[in-house]
Coordinates of C-alpha atoms and ligand atoms in Angstrom, one line a residue:
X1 CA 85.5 110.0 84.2
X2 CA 87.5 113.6 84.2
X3 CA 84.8 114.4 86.9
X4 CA 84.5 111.6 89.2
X5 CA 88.6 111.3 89.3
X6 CA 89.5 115.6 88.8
X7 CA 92.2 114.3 86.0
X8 CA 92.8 117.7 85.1
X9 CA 92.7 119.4 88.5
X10 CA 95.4 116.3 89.3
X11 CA 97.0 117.0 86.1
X12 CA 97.0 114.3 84.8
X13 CA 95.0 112.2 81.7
X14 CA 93.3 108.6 81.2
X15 CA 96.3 107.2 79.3
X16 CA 98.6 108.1 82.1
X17 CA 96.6 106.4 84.7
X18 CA 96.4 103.8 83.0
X19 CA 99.9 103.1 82.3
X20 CA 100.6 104.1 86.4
X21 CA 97.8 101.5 87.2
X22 CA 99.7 98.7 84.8
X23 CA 102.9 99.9 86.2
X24 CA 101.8 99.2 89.8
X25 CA 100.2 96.0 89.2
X26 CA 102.9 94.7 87.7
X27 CA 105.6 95.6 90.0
X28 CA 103.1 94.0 93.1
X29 CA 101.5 90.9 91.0
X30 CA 104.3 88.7 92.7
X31 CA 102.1 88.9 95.9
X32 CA 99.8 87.3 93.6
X33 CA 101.5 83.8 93.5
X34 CA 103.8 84.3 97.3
X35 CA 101.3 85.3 99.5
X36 CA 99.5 81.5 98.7
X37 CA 102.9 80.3 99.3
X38 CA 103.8 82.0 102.8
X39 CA 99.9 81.1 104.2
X40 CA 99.7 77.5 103.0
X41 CA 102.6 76.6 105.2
X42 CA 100.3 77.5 107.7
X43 CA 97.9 74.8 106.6
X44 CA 95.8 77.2 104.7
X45 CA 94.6 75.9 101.3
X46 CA 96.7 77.4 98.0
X47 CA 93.9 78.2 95.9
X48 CA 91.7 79.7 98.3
X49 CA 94.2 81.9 99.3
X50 CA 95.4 83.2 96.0
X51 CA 91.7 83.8 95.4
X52 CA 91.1 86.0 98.7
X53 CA 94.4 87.7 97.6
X54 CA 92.8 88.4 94.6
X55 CA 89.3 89.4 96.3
X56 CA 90.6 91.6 99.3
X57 CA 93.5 93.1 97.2
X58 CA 90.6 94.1 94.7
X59 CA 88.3 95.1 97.5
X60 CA 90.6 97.6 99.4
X61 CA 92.2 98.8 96.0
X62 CA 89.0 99.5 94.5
X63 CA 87.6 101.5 97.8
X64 CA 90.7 103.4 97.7
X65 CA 90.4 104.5 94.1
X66 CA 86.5 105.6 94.5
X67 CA 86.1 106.5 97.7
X68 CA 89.8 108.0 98.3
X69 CA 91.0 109.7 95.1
X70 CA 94.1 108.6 95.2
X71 CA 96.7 106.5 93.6
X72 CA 97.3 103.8 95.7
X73 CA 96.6 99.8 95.5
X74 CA 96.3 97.1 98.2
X75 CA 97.4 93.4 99.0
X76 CA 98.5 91.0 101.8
X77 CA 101.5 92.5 103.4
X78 CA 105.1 90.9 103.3
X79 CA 105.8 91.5 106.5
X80 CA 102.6 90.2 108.2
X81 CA 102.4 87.0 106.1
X82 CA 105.7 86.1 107.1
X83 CA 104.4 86.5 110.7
X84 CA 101.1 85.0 110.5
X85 CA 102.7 81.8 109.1
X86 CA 106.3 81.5 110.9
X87 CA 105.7 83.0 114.4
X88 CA 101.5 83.0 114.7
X89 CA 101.0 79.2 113.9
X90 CA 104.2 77.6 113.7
X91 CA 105.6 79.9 116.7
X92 CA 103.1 80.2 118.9
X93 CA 101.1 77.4 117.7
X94 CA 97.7 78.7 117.0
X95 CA 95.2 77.5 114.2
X96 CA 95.5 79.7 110.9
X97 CA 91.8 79.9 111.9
X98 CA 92.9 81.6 115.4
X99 CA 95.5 83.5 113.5
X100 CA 92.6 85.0 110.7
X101 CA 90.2 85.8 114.0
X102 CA 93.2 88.0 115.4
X103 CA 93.6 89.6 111.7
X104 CA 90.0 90.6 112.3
X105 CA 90.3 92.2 115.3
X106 CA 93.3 94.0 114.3
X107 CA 91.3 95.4 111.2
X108 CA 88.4 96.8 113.7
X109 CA 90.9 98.7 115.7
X110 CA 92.2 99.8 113.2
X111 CA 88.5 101.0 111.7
X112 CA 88.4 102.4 115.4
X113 CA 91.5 104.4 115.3
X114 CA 91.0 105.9 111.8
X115 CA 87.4 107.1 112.8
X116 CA 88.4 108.3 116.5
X117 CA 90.9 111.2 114.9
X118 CA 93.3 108.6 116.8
X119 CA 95.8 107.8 113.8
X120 CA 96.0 111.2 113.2
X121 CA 97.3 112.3 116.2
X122 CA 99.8 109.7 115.7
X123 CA 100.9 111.1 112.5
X124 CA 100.8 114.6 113.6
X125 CA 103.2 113.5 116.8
X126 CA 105.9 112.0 114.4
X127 CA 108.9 114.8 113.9
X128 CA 109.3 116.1 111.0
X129 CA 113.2 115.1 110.4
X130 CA 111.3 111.9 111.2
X131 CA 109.0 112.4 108.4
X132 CA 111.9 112.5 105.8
X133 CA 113.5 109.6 106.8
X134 CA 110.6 107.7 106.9
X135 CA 110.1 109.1 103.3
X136 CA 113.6 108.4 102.5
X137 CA 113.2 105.1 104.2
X138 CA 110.7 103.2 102.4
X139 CA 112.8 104.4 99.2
X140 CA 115.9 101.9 100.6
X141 CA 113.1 99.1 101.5
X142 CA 111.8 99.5 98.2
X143 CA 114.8 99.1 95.9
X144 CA 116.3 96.5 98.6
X145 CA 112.7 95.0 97.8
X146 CA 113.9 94.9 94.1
X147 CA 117.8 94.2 94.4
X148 CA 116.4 91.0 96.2
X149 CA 113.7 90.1 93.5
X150 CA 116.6 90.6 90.8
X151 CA 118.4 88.2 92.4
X152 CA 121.3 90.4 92.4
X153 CA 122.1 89.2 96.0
X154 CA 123.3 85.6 97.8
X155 CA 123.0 84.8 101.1
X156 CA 125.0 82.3 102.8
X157 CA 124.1 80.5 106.1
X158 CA 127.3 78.8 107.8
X159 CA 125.3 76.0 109.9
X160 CA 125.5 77.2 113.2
X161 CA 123.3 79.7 112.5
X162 CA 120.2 78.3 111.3
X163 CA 117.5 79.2 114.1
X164 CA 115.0 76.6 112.1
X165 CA 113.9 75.1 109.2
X166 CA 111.4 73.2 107.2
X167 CA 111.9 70.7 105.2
X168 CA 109.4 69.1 102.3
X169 CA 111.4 65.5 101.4
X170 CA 115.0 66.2 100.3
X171 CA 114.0 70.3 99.8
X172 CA 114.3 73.4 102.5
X173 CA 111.0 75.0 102.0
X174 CA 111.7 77.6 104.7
X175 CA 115.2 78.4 106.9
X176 CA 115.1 81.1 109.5
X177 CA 118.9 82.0 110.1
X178 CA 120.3 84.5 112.7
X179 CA 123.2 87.2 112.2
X180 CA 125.5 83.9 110.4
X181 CA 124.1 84.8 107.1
X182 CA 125.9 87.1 104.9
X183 CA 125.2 88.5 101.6
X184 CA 127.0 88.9 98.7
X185 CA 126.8 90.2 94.9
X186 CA 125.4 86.7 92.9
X187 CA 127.7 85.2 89.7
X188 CA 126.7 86.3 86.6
X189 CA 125.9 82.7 85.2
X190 CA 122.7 82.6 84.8
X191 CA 120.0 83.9 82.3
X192 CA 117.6 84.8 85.0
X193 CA 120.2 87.2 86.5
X194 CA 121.4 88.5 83.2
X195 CA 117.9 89.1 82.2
X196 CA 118.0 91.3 85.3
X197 CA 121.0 93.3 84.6
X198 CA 119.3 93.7 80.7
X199 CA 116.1 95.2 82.4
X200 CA 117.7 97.2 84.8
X201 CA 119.7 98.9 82.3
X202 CA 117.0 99.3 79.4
X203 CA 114.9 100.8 82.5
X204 CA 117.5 103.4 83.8
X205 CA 118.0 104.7 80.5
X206 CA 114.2 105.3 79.4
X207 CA 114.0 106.8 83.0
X208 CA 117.0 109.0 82.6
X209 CA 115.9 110.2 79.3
X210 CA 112.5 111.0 80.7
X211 CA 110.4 108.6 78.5
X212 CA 106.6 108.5 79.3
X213 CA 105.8 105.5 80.1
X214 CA 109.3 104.3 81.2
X215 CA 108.8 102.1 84.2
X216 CA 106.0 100.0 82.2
X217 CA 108.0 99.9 79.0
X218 CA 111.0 98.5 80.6
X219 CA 108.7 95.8 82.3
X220 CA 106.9 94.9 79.0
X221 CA 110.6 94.7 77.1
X222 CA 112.1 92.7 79.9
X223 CA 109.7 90.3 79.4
X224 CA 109.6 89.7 76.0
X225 CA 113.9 89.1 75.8
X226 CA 113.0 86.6 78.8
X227 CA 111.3 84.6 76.4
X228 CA 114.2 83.7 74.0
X229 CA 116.3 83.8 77.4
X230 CA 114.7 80.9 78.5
X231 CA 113.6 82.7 81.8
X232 CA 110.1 82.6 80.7
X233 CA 108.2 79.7 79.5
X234 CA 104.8 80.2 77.8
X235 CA 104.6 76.8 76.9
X236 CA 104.8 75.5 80.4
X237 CA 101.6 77.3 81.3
X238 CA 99.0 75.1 83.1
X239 CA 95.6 76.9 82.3
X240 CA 93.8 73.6 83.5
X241 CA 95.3 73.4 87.3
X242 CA 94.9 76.9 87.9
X243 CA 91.5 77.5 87.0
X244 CA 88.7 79.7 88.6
X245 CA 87.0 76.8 89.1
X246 CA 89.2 74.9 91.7
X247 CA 90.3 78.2 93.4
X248 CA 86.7 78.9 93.9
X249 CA 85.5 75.5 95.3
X250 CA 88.8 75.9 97.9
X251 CA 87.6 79.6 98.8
X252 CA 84.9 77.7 100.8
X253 CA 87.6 76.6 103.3
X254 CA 88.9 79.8 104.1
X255 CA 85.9 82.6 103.7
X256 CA 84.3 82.8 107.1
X257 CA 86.9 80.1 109.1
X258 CA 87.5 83.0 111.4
X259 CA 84.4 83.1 112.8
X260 CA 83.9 79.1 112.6
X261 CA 84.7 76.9 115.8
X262 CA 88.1 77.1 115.2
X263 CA 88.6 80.4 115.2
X264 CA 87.3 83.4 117.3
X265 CA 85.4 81.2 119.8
X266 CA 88.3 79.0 120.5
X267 CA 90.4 82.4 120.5
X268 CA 88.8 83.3 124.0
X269 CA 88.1 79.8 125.4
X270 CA 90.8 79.4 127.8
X271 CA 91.1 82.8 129.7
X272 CA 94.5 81.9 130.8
X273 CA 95.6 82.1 127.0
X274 CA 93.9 85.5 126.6
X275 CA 96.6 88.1 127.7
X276 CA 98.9 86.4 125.0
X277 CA 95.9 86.8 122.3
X278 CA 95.9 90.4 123.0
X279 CA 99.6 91.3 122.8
X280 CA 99.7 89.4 119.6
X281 CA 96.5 91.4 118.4
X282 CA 99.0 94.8 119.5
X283 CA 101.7 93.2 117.1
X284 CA 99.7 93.0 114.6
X285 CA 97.6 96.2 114.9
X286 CA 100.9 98.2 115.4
X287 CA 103.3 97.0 112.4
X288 CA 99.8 97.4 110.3
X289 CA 99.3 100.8 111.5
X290 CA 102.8 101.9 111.1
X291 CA 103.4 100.0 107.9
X292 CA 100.5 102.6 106.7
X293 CA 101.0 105.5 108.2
X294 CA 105.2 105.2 107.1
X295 CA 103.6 104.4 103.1
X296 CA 101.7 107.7 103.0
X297 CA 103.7 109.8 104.7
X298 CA 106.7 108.7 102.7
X299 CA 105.4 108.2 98.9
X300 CA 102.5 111.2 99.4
X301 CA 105.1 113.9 100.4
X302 CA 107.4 114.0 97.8
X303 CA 104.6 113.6 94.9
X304 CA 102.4 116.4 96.1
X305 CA 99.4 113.5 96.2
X306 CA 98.7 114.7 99.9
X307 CA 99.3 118.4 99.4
X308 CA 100.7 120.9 102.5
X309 CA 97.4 122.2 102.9
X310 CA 95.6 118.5 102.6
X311 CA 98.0 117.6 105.5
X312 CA 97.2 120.4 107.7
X313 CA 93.4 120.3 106.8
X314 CA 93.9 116.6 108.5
X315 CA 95.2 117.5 111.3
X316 CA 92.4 119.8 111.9
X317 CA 88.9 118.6 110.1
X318 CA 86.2 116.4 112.0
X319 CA 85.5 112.8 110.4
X320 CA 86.7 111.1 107.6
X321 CA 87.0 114.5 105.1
X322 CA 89.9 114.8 103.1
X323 CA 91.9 112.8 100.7
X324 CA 94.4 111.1 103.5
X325 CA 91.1 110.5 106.1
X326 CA 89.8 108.6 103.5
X327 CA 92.9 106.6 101.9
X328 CA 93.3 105.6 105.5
X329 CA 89.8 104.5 105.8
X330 CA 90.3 102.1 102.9
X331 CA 93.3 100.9 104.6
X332 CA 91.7 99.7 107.7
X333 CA 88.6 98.1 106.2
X334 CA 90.8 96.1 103.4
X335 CA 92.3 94.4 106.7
X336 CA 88.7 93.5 108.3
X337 CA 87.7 92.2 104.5
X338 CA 90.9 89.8 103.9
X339 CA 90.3 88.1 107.3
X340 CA 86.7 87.5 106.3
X341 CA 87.7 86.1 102.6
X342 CA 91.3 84.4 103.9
X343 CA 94.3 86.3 103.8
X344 CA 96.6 88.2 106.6
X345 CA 96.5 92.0 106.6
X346 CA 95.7 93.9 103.6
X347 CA 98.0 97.2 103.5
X348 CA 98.6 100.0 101.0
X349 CA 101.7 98.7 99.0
X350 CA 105.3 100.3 98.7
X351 CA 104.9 99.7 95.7
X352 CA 102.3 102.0 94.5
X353 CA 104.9 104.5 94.5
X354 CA 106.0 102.7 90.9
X355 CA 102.8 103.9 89.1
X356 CA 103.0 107.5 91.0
X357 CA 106.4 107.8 89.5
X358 CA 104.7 107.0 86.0
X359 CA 102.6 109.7 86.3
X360 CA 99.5 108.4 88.5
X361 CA 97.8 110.8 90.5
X362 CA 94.1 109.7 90.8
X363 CA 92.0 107.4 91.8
X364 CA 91.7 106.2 88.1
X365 CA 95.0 104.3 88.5
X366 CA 94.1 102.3 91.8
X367 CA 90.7 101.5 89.6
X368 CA 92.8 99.8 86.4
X369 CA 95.4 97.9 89.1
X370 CA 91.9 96.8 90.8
X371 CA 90.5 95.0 87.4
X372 CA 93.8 94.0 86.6
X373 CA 93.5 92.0 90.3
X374 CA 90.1 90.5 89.0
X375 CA 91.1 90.0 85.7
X376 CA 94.3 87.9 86.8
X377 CA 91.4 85.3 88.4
X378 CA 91.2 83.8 85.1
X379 CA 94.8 84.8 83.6
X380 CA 97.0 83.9 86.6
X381 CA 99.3 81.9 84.6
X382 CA 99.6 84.7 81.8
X383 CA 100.5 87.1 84.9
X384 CA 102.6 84.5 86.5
X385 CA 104.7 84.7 83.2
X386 CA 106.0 88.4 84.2
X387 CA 109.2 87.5 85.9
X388 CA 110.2 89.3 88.6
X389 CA 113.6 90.1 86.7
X390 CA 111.3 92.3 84.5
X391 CA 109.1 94.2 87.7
X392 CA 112.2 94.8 89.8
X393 CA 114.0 97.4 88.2
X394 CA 111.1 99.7 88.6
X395 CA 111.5 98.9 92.4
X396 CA 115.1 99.8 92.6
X397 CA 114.5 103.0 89.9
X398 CA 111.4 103.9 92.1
X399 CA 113.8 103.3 95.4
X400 CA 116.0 106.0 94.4
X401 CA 113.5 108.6 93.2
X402 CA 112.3 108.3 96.9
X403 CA 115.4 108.3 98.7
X404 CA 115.4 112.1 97.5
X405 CA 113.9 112.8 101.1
X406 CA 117.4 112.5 102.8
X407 CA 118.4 116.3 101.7
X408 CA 115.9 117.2 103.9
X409 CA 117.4 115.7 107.0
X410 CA 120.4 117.3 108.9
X411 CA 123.1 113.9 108.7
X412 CA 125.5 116.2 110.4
X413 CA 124.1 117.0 113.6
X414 CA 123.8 113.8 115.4
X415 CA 120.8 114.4 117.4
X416 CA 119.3 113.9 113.9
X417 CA 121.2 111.6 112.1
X418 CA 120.9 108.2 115.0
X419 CA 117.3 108.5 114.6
X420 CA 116.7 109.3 111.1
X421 CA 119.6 106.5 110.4
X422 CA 117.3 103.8 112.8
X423 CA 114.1 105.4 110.7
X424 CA 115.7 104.2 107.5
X425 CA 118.5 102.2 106.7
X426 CA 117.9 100.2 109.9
X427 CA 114.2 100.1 108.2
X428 CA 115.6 98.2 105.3
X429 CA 118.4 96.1 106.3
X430 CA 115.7 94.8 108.9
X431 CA 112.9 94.6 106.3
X432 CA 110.3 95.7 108.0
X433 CA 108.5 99.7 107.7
X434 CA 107.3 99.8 111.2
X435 CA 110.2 98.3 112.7
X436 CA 112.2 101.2 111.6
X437 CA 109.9 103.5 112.6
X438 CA 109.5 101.8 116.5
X439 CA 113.6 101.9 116.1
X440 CA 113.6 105.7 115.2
X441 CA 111.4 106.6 117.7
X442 CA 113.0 104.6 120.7
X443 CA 116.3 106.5 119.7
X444 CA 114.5 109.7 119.4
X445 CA 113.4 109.2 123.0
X446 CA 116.1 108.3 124.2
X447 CA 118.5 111.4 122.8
X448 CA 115.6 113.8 123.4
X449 CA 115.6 112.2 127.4
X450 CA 119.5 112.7 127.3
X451 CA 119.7 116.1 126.2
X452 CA 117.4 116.9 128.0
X453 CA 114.3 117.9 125.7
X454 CA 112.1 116.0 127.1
X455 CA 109.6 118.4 126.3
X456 CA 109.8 117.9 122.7
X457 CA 108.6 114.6 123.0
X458 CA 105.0 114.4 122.5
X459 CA 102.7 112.1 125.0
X460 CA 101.1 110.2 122.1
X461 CA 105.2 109.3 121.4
X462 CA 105.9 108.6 124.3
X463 CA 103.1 106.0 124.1
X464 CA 103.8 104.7 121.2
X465 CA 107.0 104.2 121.8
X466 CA 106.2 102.4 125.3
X467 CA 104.1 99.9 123.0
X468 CA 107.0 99.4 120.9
X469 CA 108.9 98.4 123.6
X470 CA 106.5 95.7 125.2
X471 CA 106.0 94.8 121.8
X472 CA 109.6 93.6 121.2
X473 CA 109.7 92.3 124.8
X474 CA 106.8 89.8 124.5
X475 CA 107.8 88.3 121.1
X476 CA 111.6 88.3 122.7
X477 CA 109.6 86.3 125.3
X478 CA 106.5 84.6 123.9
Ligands
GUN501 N1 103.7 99.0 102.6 C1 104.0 97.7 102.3 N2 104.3 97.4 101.1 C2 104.6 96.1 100.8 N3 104.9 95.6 99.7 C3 105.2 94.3 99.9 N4 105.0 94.0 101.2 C4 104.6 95.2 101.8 C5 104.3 95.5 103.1 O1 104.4 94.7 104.1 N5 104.0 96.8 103.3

């Protein structure tokens, strides 16, 4: 073990990475129990997609711990599911069979980028002011990520503003709302909300006073006062419904559909349809690819996981070498192996940064979050009994350990701060890593064209930023 994963080189030990393993998987096990619930509106069955959630999110955390080094886990991304399901099928009308084929294809460019040196000129033409606030960034996603999960927040539609909606008997199961919907701090009148409050203070004080193990503590203690809260019911648990069994007799549905008739084939049948399949192929393959690229950069920095010199080396080594050409190796195939199984892209989680800030700095920690995936096959109810009052604090704690980034970025000079802002906060107010980064960069552009530095913009920006801009065009238009 010390050999295969370099504990002591990493300083670091066994009970550390398992306690950062534990901690990540429990502050992404939601994904667990919404990714079924974001795809099935698609038509997709619910059991076989919280099994190929299980299997890919296994898959591509397991490849990332042995083959990688490093401490990061995988899963169905937020972002993508939400547009698989809402603008993919229901949108654009597609089959969720069409929509897996194009999840594919995305996955083997992105296997073609990483092995072509490609993504690594990408990350080597980001700025570095850019850099920070990427880091800084993800830290605002991440505890916005956990605010939200808390239930700390409200949002309010007035009824003009509903864009669309779906609606299951009596119950909206899913309202899309433009700029009419305002947030506000929740009451405080409800256990679930109180248990939050509880957890978030029980964490913040183990964190502040250093405690090893923190983070996890304050999840496992959070959980146990939601049980006399009422927030969590033991009791309630239906073992029967969600067994193995009928998850693995729906996994037939899914596993493969991409390649059936209904999918790839039909994908390329009518050649008048094809320019659309393509650009929504590029939105896919560019918000993955960013989503990524924005994780590392911003979590690896500050940790010392990719080191100065492992960053430089990448910039300069042949093939897939060091730590970072690897973890981004095992970031495109998990993609190509969740369309296969059933699930939208696979990405390396935001929130692996909660185990790194418990101490994980090996592969060893992606390993335990990896059986914990394959264990929660048979105890997804037991797992579904963590509420997400008890995982978010970590989120928010994590958040604001990451936000440490900022110093780094010049907020007085304006030439840095419209970008860097767009990078960041604009990154989570809009929920969505690479749309903050395509923000950043168009501003970027556009103040380096106005002052007149054109020069400093590199040509693989400048194209990236040009795909950016179609991007937003077609699905303005599409
Ligand atoms: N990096 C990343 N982390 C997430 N955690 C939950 N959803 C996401 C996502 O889409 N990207």
């Amino acid at each position: 073990m010390e050999k295969f994963f370099r504990l002591k080189e990493n300083n670091t030990t066994v009970s550390t990475e398992i306690m950062a393993g534990l901690t990540t998987f429990f502050a992404m096990s939601y994904i667990l129990f919404v990714n079924p619930t974001i795809l099935s509106l698609s038509g997709m069955p619910f059991q076989a997609v919280f099994l190929a959630t299980i299997i890919a999110s296994a898959i591509g955390t397991l490849v990332m711990g042995l083959f990688a080094n490093v401490p990061y886990a995988q899963a169905p991304g937020m972002g993508l599911n939400a547009f698989f399901t809402f603008t993919v099928v229901m949108g654009l009308g597609y089959s969720w069979e069409q929509g897996l084929a194009m999840v594919f294809l995305c996955g083997i460019i992105n296997i073609i980028i990483t092995i072509t040196n490609l993504r690594k000129l990408i990350i080597q033409s980001i700025p570095e002011s850019l850099q920070h606030a990427i880091g800084g960034g993800i830290g605002i996603f991440i505890a916005y990520v956990g605010i939200k999960n808390a239930g700390l927040l409200q949002f309010t539609s007035d009824e003009a503003s509903i864009v669309s909606s779906v609606v299951d008997g009596d119950k909206a199961t899913n309202v899309v709302s433009n700029g009419g919907i305002v947030p506000a701090l929740a009451n405080f009148n409800n256990p679930a909300i109180i248990l939050a409050l509880i957890g978030l203070v029980i964490t913040t004080v183990l964190v502040i006073k250093n405690v090893k193990g923190a983070i996890l503590i304050g999840i496992v203690a959070t959980t146990i006062i939601a049980i006399p809260m009422g927030v969590v019911d033991f009791s309630s648990i239906n073992f029967q419904e969600n067994s193995l069994g009928n998850s693995i007799k729906d996994l037939g549905t899914t596993f493969g559909a991409a390649f059936g008739p209904n999918g790839m084939p039909s994908l390329f049948s009518d050649a008048a349809k094809i320019p659309q399949v393509l650009l929504t192929v590029l939105a896919f393959s560019l918000s993955d690819i960013f989503d990524t690229i924005g994780t590392f950069i911003g979590t690896g920095r500050r940790t010392g996981i990719f080191s100065k010199e492992e960053e430089e080396s990448v910039m300069t080594s042949k093939g897939i070498k060091s730590k970072m050409d690897k973890a981004l190796f095992a970031d495109a195939i998990a993609t190509t192996a969740g369309a296969v199984v059933g699930t939208s892209n696979v990405t390396t989680y935001v929130e692996s940064a909660a185990g790194i800030g418990a101490g994980g700095r090996t592969g060893l920690t992606s390993v335990v979050v990896a059986i914990m995936f394959l264990l929660s096959s048979f105890l997804s109810p037991v797992v579904g009994a963590v509420p997400s009052q008890a995982t978010a604090p970590a989120l928010i704690l994590v958040g604001i350990m990451m936000m440490a980034s900022f110093k780094e970025i010049a907020w007085t000079n304006l030439e840095d701060a419209v970008p860097a802002f767009f990078t960041s906060i604009f990154m989570g107010l809009a929920y969505s890593i690479s749309y903050g980064i395509a923000a950043g960069f168009i501003f970027y552009v556009l103040i380096k064209v106005v002052k007149g530095k054109v020069k400093e913009v590199s040509p693989v920006l400048w194209v990236v930023t040009a795909l950016f801009i179609i991007n937003f065009i077609v699905l303005a238009t599409l």
